[in-house]
Coordinates of C-alpha atoms in Angstrom, one line a residue:
M1 CA 101.2 93.6 111.3
N2 CA 98.5 95.1 109.2
G3 CA 96.3 92.6 107.4
S4 CA 96.6 89.9 110.1
V5 CA 93.9 88.4 112.3
P6 CA 94.0 86.9 115.7
A7 CA 94.4 83.1 115.7
G8 CA 94.5 82.1 119.4
R9 CA 97.5 81.8 121.7
I10 CA 100.6 79.6 122.0
F11 CA 102.0 79.3 125.5
G12 CA 100.0 82.4 126.4
I13 CA 101.5 84.4 123.5
P14 CA 99.0 85.9 121.0
L15 CA 99.2 84.5 117.5
R16 CA 98.2 86.3 114.4
I17 CA 97.9 85.0 110.8
H18 CA 98.5 87.4 107.9
W19 CA 96.3 87.1 104.9
S20 CA 99.3 86.0 102.8
A21 CA 99.9 82.8 104.9
P22 CA 96.9 80.8 103.5
L23 CA 97.9 81.9 100.0
L24 CA 101.4 80.4 100.6
V25 CA 99.8 77.1 101.8
V26 CA 97.7 77.0 98.6
F27 CA 100.7 77.9 96.4
L28 CA 103.1 75.4 98.0
G29 CA 100.5 72.7 98.1
F30 CA 99.7 73.1 94.4
G31 CA 103.4 73.2 93.5
L32 CA 104.1 70.0 95.5
A33 CA 101.1 68.1 94.2
D34 CA 101.5 69.2 90.6
Q35 CA 105.2 69.0 90.1
T36 CA 107.6 68.0 92.9
L37 CA 105.8 64.9 94.2
Q38 CA 104.8 63.7 90.8
A39 CA 108.4 63.8 89.8
W40 CA 109.6 62.1 92.9
V41 CA 106.9 59.4 93.3
P42 CA 105.1 58.9 89.9
G43 CA 102.0 56.9 89.2
Q44 CA 99.7 58.1 92.1
P45 CA 96.1 59.3 91.8
A46 CA 95.6 63.1 91.5
A47 CA 93.7 63.2 94.8
V48 CA 96.5 61.5 96.6
Y49 CA 99.0 64.0 95.3
G50 CA 96.7 66.8 96.4
L51 CA 96.4 65.5 99.9
A52 CA 100.2 65.0 100.1
G53 CA 100.9 68.5 98.8
A54 CA 98.5 70.0 101.3
A55 CA 100.1 68.1 104.1
G56 CA 103.6 69.2 103.1
A57 CA 102.5 72.9 102.9
L58 CA 100.9 72.7 106.3
L59 CA 104.0 71.1 107.8
L60 CA 106.1 73.9 106.5
M61 CA 103.7 76.5 108.1
V62 CA 103.8 74.6 111.4
S63 CA 107.6 74.7 111.1
L64 CA 107.5 78.5 110.6
L65 CA 105.3 78.8 113.6
L66 CA 107.7 76.7 115.7
H67 CA 110.6 78.9 114.6
E68 CA 108.8 82.0 115.8
T69 CA 107.6 80.3 119.0
A70 CA 111.3 79.4 119.8
H71 CA 112.2 83.1 119.6
A72 CA 109.2 84.2 121.7
I73 CA 109.6 81.6 124.5
T74 CA 113.4 82.2 124.8
A75 CA 112.8 86.0 124.9
R76 CA 110.2 85.6 127.6
R77 CA 112.3 83.3 129.7
L78 CA 115.2 85.9 129.5
G79 CA 112.9 88.7 130.7
T80 CA 112.1 90.4 127.4
R81 CA 108.5 91.5 126.8
V82 CA 106.8 89.5 124.0
D83 CA 103.7 91.1 122.4
D84 CA 102.6 88.7 119.7
M85 CA 103.7 86.4 116.8
T86 CA 102.6 86.8 113.2
V87 CA 103.0 84.2 110.5
F88 CA 102.9 85.5 106.9
A89 CA 104.0 84.3 103.4
L90 CA 107.7 85.2 103.8
G91 CA 108.1 83.7 107.3
G92 CA 107.1 85.1 110.6
V93 CA 107.8 88.0 112.9
T94 CA 107.7 88.2 116.7
R95 CA 107.0 91.6 118.2
M96 CA 109.0 92.0 121.4
G97 CA 111.0 94.4 123.4
R98 CA 114.7 94.7 122.7
P99 CA 116.8 92.3 124.8
A100 CA 118.8 94.1 127.5
T101 CA 122.2 92.6 126.7
P102 CA 124.0 91.3 123.6
K103 CA 124.2 87.8 125.2
R104 CA 120.4 87.8 125.6
Q105 CA 119.9 89.0 122.1
L106 CA 122.2 86.3 120.7
A107 CA 120.3 83.6 122.6
V108 CA 116.9 84.9 121.5
T109 CA 118.0 85.2 117.9
L110 CA 119.7 81.8 117.6
A111 CA 116.7 80.0 119.1
G112 CA 114.7 80.3 115.8
P113 CA 117.3 79.0 113.2
L114 CA 118.4 76.3 115.6
T115 CA 114.8 75.1 115.9
S116 CA 114.5 75.1 112.1
L117 CA 117.7 73.1 111.7
A118 CA 116.5 70.6 114.4
L119 CA 113.2 70.2 112.6
A120 CA 115.2 69.6 109.4
A121 CA 117.2 66.9 111.0
L122 CA 114.1 65.2 112.4
A123 CA 112.1 65.4 109.2
I124 CA 115.0 64.1 107.1
A125 CA 115.6 61.3 109.5
A126 CA 111.9 60.4 109.6
G127 CA 111.8 60.5 105.8
L128 CA 114.8 58.2 105.4
G129 CA 113.4 55.9 108.1
T130 CA 110.1 55.7 106.3
H131 CA 111.9 55.1 103.0
H132 CA 113.9 52.2 104.4
A133 CA 110.9 50.7 106.1
L134 CA 108.2 51.2 103.5
H135 CA 110.3 51.9 100.4
W136 CA 109.8 55.1 98.4
T137 CA 106.4 56.5 99.3
L138 CA 104.7 59.8 99.2
T139 CA 105.0 60.0 103.0
A140 CA 108.7 59.7 102.8
A141 CA 108.8 62.3 100.0
V142 CA 106.8 64.8 102.0
L143 CA 108.9 64.3 105.1
L144 CA 112.1 64.7 103.1
W145 CA 110.8 67.8 101.3
T146 CA 109.8 69.3 104.7
G147 CA 113.3 68.6 106.1
W148 CA 114.9 70.2 103.0
A149 CA 112.7 73.3 103.3
N150 CA 113.6 73.7 107.0
L151 CA 117.2 73.3 106.2
V152 CA 117.0 76.1 103.6
L153 CA 115.0 78.2 106.1
G154 CA 117.5 77.7 108.9
V155 CA 120.6 78.4 106.7
F156 CA 119.1 81.3 104.9
N157 CA 118.0 82.9 108.1
L158 CA 121.6 82.9 109.3
L159 CA 122.8 85.2 106.5
P160 CA 124.4 88.2 108.4
A161 CA 121.8 90.7 107.2
A162 CA 118.9 92.4 108.9
P163 CA 116.0 91.7 109.3
L164 CA 117.1 88.0 109.1
D165 CA 118.2 86.3 112.3
G166 CA 121.7 86.3 111.0
G167 CA 121.5 90.1 111.0
R168 CA 120.5 90.0 114.7
V169 CA 123.5 87.8 115.3
L170 CA 125.8 90.2 113.6
Q171 CA 124.2 93.1 115.6
A172 CA 124.7 91.2 118.9
I173 CA 128.4 90.4 118.1
V174 CA 129.2 94.0 117.1
W175 CA 127.4 95.3 120.2
W176 CA 129.2 92.7 122.3
R177 CA 132.6 93.8 121.0
G178 CA 132.1 97.3 122.4
R179 CA 130.1 99.3 119.8
D180 CA 126.9 101.0 121.0
R181 CA 123.7 99.3 120.2
E182 CA 122.5 101.8 117.6
S183 CA 125.8 101.5 115.6
A184 CA 125.4 97.7 115.7
E185 CA 121.8 98.0 114.4
R186 CA 123.0 100.3 111.6
I187 CA 125.7 97.9 110.5
A188 CA 123.3 95.0 110.4
G189 CA 120.7 97.2 108.6
R190 CA 123.2 98.3 105.9
S191 CA 124.2 94.6 105.4
G192 CA 120.5 93.8 105.0
Q193 CA 120.1 96.6 102.4
V194 CA 123.0 95.3 100.3
T195 CA 121.7 91.7 100.6
G196 CA 118.2 92.7 99.6
V197 CA 119.5 94.5 96.4
L198 CA 121.7 91.5 95.5
L199 CA 118.8 89.0 95.9
S200 CA 116.5 91.2 93.9
A201 CA 119.1 91.5 91.1
L202 CA 119.7 87.8 91.1
G203 CA 115.9 87.1 91.0
A204 CA 115.5 89.6 88.1
A205 CA 118.3 87.8 86.2
E206 CA 116.6 84.5 86.7
L207 CA 113.3 85.9 85.5
L208 CA 114.9 87.2 82.3
N209 CA 116.3 83.7 81.8
G210 CA 112.8 82.2 82.1
A211 CA 113.1 80.8 85.7
A212 CA 109.8 81.6 87.5
A213 CA 111.5 81.0 90.9
G214 CA 113.2 84.4 90.3
F215 CA 110.0 86.0 91.3
W216 CA 110.4 84.8 94.9
L217 CA 114.0 86.1 95.1
V218 CA 112.8 89.5 93.9
L219 CA 110.0 89.6 96.4
I220 CA 112.3 88.5 99.3
G221 CA 115.0 90.9 98.2
L222 CA 112.5 93.9 98.1
F223 CA 111.1 92.9 101.5
M224 CA 114.6 92.6 103.0
W225 CA 115.7 96.0 101.6
S226 CA 112.5 97.7 102.9
A227 CA 112.8 96.1 106.4
A228 CA 116.5 96.8 106.6
T229 CA 116.0 100.5 105.6
A230 CA 113.3 100.8 108.3
E231 CA 115.8 99.4 110.9
V232 CA 118.5 101.8 109.8
G233 CA 116.1 104.7 110.3
R234 CA 114.9 103.4 113.6
A235 CA 118.5 103.0 114.8
A236 CA 119.2 106.6 113.8
L237 CA 116.1 107.8 115.6
V238 CA 116.9 105.9 118.8
G239 CA 120.5 107.2 118.7
A240 CA 119.2 110.8 118.4
L241 CA 116.9 110.3 121.4
R242 CA 119.6 108.8 123.6
G243 CA 120.1 110.7 126.9
L244 CA 116.7 112.4 126.8
R245 CA 114.1 112.1 129.7
V246 CA 110.4 111.8 129.1
S247 CA 110.0 115.3 130.6
H248 CA 112.1 116.8 127.8
L249 CA 109.5 115.9 125.1
M250 CA 106.2 115.9 126.9
S251 CA 103.6 118.5 126.1
A252 CA 102.0 120.1 129.2
P253 CA 99.5 121.0 130.4
V254 CA 97.4 118.3 128.8
V255 CA 93.9 119.0 127.3
T256 CA 91.6 116.3 128.7
G257 CA 87.9 115.4 128.4
P258 CA 85.4 113.9 130.8
D259 CA 84.9 110.2 130.2
W260 CA 81.2 110.3 131.1
T261 CA 80.1 112.7 128.3
T262 CA 78.6 111.7 125.0
V263 CA 80.5 111.4 121.8
E264 CA 78.5 114.3 120.4
R265 CA 79.2 116.7 123.3
F266 CA 82.9 115.6 123.3
L267 CA 83.4 116.4 119.7
A268 CA 81.7 119.8 120.1
D269 CA 83.4 120.9 123.3
V270 CA 86.9 119.2 123.5
T271 CA 88.3 118.8 120.1
A272 CA 88.5 122.5 119.4
R273 CA 90.9 123.0 122.3
T274 CA 93.7 120.7 121.1
H275 CA 95.7 119.8 118.0
H276 CA 96.2 116.2 119.2
T277 CA 94.3 113.3 117.6
A278 CA 94.5 111.3 120.8
I279 CA 93.0 112.9 124.0
P280 CA 93.2 111.5 127.5
L281 CA 90.0 111.1 129.5
V282 CA 89.5 111.7 133.2
D283 CA 86.8 110.4 135.6
F284 CA 84.6 112.3 138.0
E285 CA 87.6 112.7 140.4
G286 CA 89.9 114.0 137.8
R287 CA 92.0 110.9 137.5
P288 CA 93.1 109.7 134.1
S289 CA 91.0 106.7 133.0
R290 CA 91.2 106.2 129.2
L291 CA 92.6 107.5 125.9
V292 CA 90.3 108.2 123.0
D293 CA 91.3 108.5 119.3
L294 CA 89.4 111.3 117.5
R295 CA 89.6 109.5 114.2
R296 CA 87.6 106.6 115.8
L297 CA 85.0 109.1 117.0
T298 CA 84.5 110.6 113.6
L299 CA 83.7 107.1 112.2
I300 CA 80.7 106.8 114.5
P301 CA 77.4 107.5 112.7
P302 CA 76.0 110.9 113.7
P303 CA 72.7 109.4 115.0
D304 CA 74.6 107.3 117.5
R305 CA 76.8 110.0 118.9
A306 CA 74.1 111.5 121.2
Q307 CA 73.6 108.1 123.0
L308 CA 77.1 106.7 123.0
R309 CA 79.4 107.6 125.9
V310 CA 83.0 108.5 124.9
R311 CA 84.4 106.1 127.5
D312 CA 82.7 103.2 125.7
V313 CA 84.9 103.7 122.6
A314 CA 88.1 104.7 124.3
T315 CA 91.2 102.6 125.2
P316 CA 91.5 101.7 129.0
L317 CA 94.5 103.2 130.8
T318 CA 95.8 99.7 131.4
R319 CA 96.3 99.2 127.6
C320 CA 98.0 102.6 127.1
A321 CA 101.7 103.5 127.0
L322 CA 102.6 105.0 130.4
A323 CA 105.7 106.7 131.7
A324 CA 107.0 108.9 134.5
P325 CA 108.6 112.3 133.8
C326 CA 112.1 111.1 135.0
D327 CA 112.1 107.9 132.9
D328 CA 114.7 107.5 130.2
L329 CA 112.9 108.0 126.9
V330 CA 114.7 105.2 125.0
E331 CA 114.0 102.7 127.8
V332 CA 110.4 103.7 127.7
L333 CA 110.2 103.1 123.9
D334 CA 111.8 99.8 124.4
R335 CA 109.4 98.5 127.1
I336 CA 106.0 99.8 126.0
A337 CA 103.8 97.4 124.1
A338 CA 101.4 100.1 122.8
P339 CA 102.7 102.7 120.3
P340 CA 102.7 106.5 121.1
P341 CA 101.0 108.6 122.4
I342 CA 102.7 108.1 125.8
L343 CA 100.8 109.4 128.8
V344 CA 103.1 110.8 131.4
L345 CA 101.9 110.2 135.0
D346 CA 103.4 111.6 138.3
A347 CA 102.0 110.0 141.4
G348 CA 98.8 109.0 139.5
R349 CA 98.3 112.5 138.1
L350 CA 98.4 113.2 134.3
V351 CA 101.2 115.7 133.8
G352 CA 102.0 115.4 130.1
I353 CA 101.7 113.5 126.8
I354 CA 104.1 112.5 124.1
T355 CA 102.9 111.8 120.6
A356 CA 104.7 110.1 117.7
D357 CA 105.1 113.5 116.0
D358 CA 106.8 114.8 119.2
I359 CA 109.3 112.0 119.0
E360 CA 110.0 112.3 115.3
R361 CA 110.3 116.1 115.4
T362 CA 112.8 115.9 118.3
A363 CA 114.8 113.2 116.6
R364 CA 115.0 115.1 113.3
R365 CA 116.0 118.3 115.1
R366 CA 118.8 116.5 117.0
L367 CA 120.0 114.7 113.9
A368 CA 120.1 117.9 112.0
A369 CA 122.1 119.6 114.8
A370 CA 124.5 116.7 114.9
S371 CA 125.0 116.9 111.1
R372 CA 125.8 120.6 111.2
S373 CA 128.3 120.1 114.0
N374 CA 130.1 117.5 112.0

């Protein structure tokens, strides 16, 4: 996700924190300290309220992280590729491949909300236990608030609307009952669009009535509508590409460049021979070794281009998206961690390349042809 930074690993899965997540901690911490906790447990010093509010906000962020970790671990155990997890102000997102069956998708999807509901039960039980043992304290209040927040998170996430977990559940059920995967994704996406509009309208009405909480409903609704619209578009694109092999889209022959040359020489000699912005590199023996982005090369200061080797600023082949000519295109798109371009290899030889433009152009052409035939 753009705007996020690496923050370590959890069970070997890369974790990223979006810039909005710390803002949420500050916002929630201030709201808890200044309003909620003072109303629930009056008469405490301001510094104590501040510490308790910060603790509650951090507990909620940890809860969001555990929610996403449950998705990721379940997916990995069921054989689905997991790329990374990102926590941001409106929740979290786990980048992963698509589960191979509706049963696996259902298991991966339900892992998150069930974790949130379990955390809600634990926090509420701990809060009530603390209250009975120590009477009404800030500790009990923070625990009960954390439990309530996780309960809301778990229940809200089960709404049958993409991109929420409930939308994935709806998609898995529709897919399970015999519809193709893309149709199920479109149904869940349409539900998400409707839900997003309704939430935004409800939030706008609350804002007009003077309720500041309506701002969050508008924000969540707009996010849902945008994400659901993207999912509907992706489902249409994947459906249009269904049945195609990699060889049907790849461009060949491929313009390549030597990985040992300087950036200055590379820009002068190679870029004029291709319209692609990503160019494969080959080693002394002609074997593909790396992929270089021309946009990255142009950002290098001119004085440095004569000394810097192009291979030093290129992506190693091990981190590139790779496929064979006979591979099913949709299966390749599902399994690759890196975005296009896709380098097409046959027995170790570079025989073609597929760019994002190639994929979009082919999908649009096939969608237009299908529309005319209907």
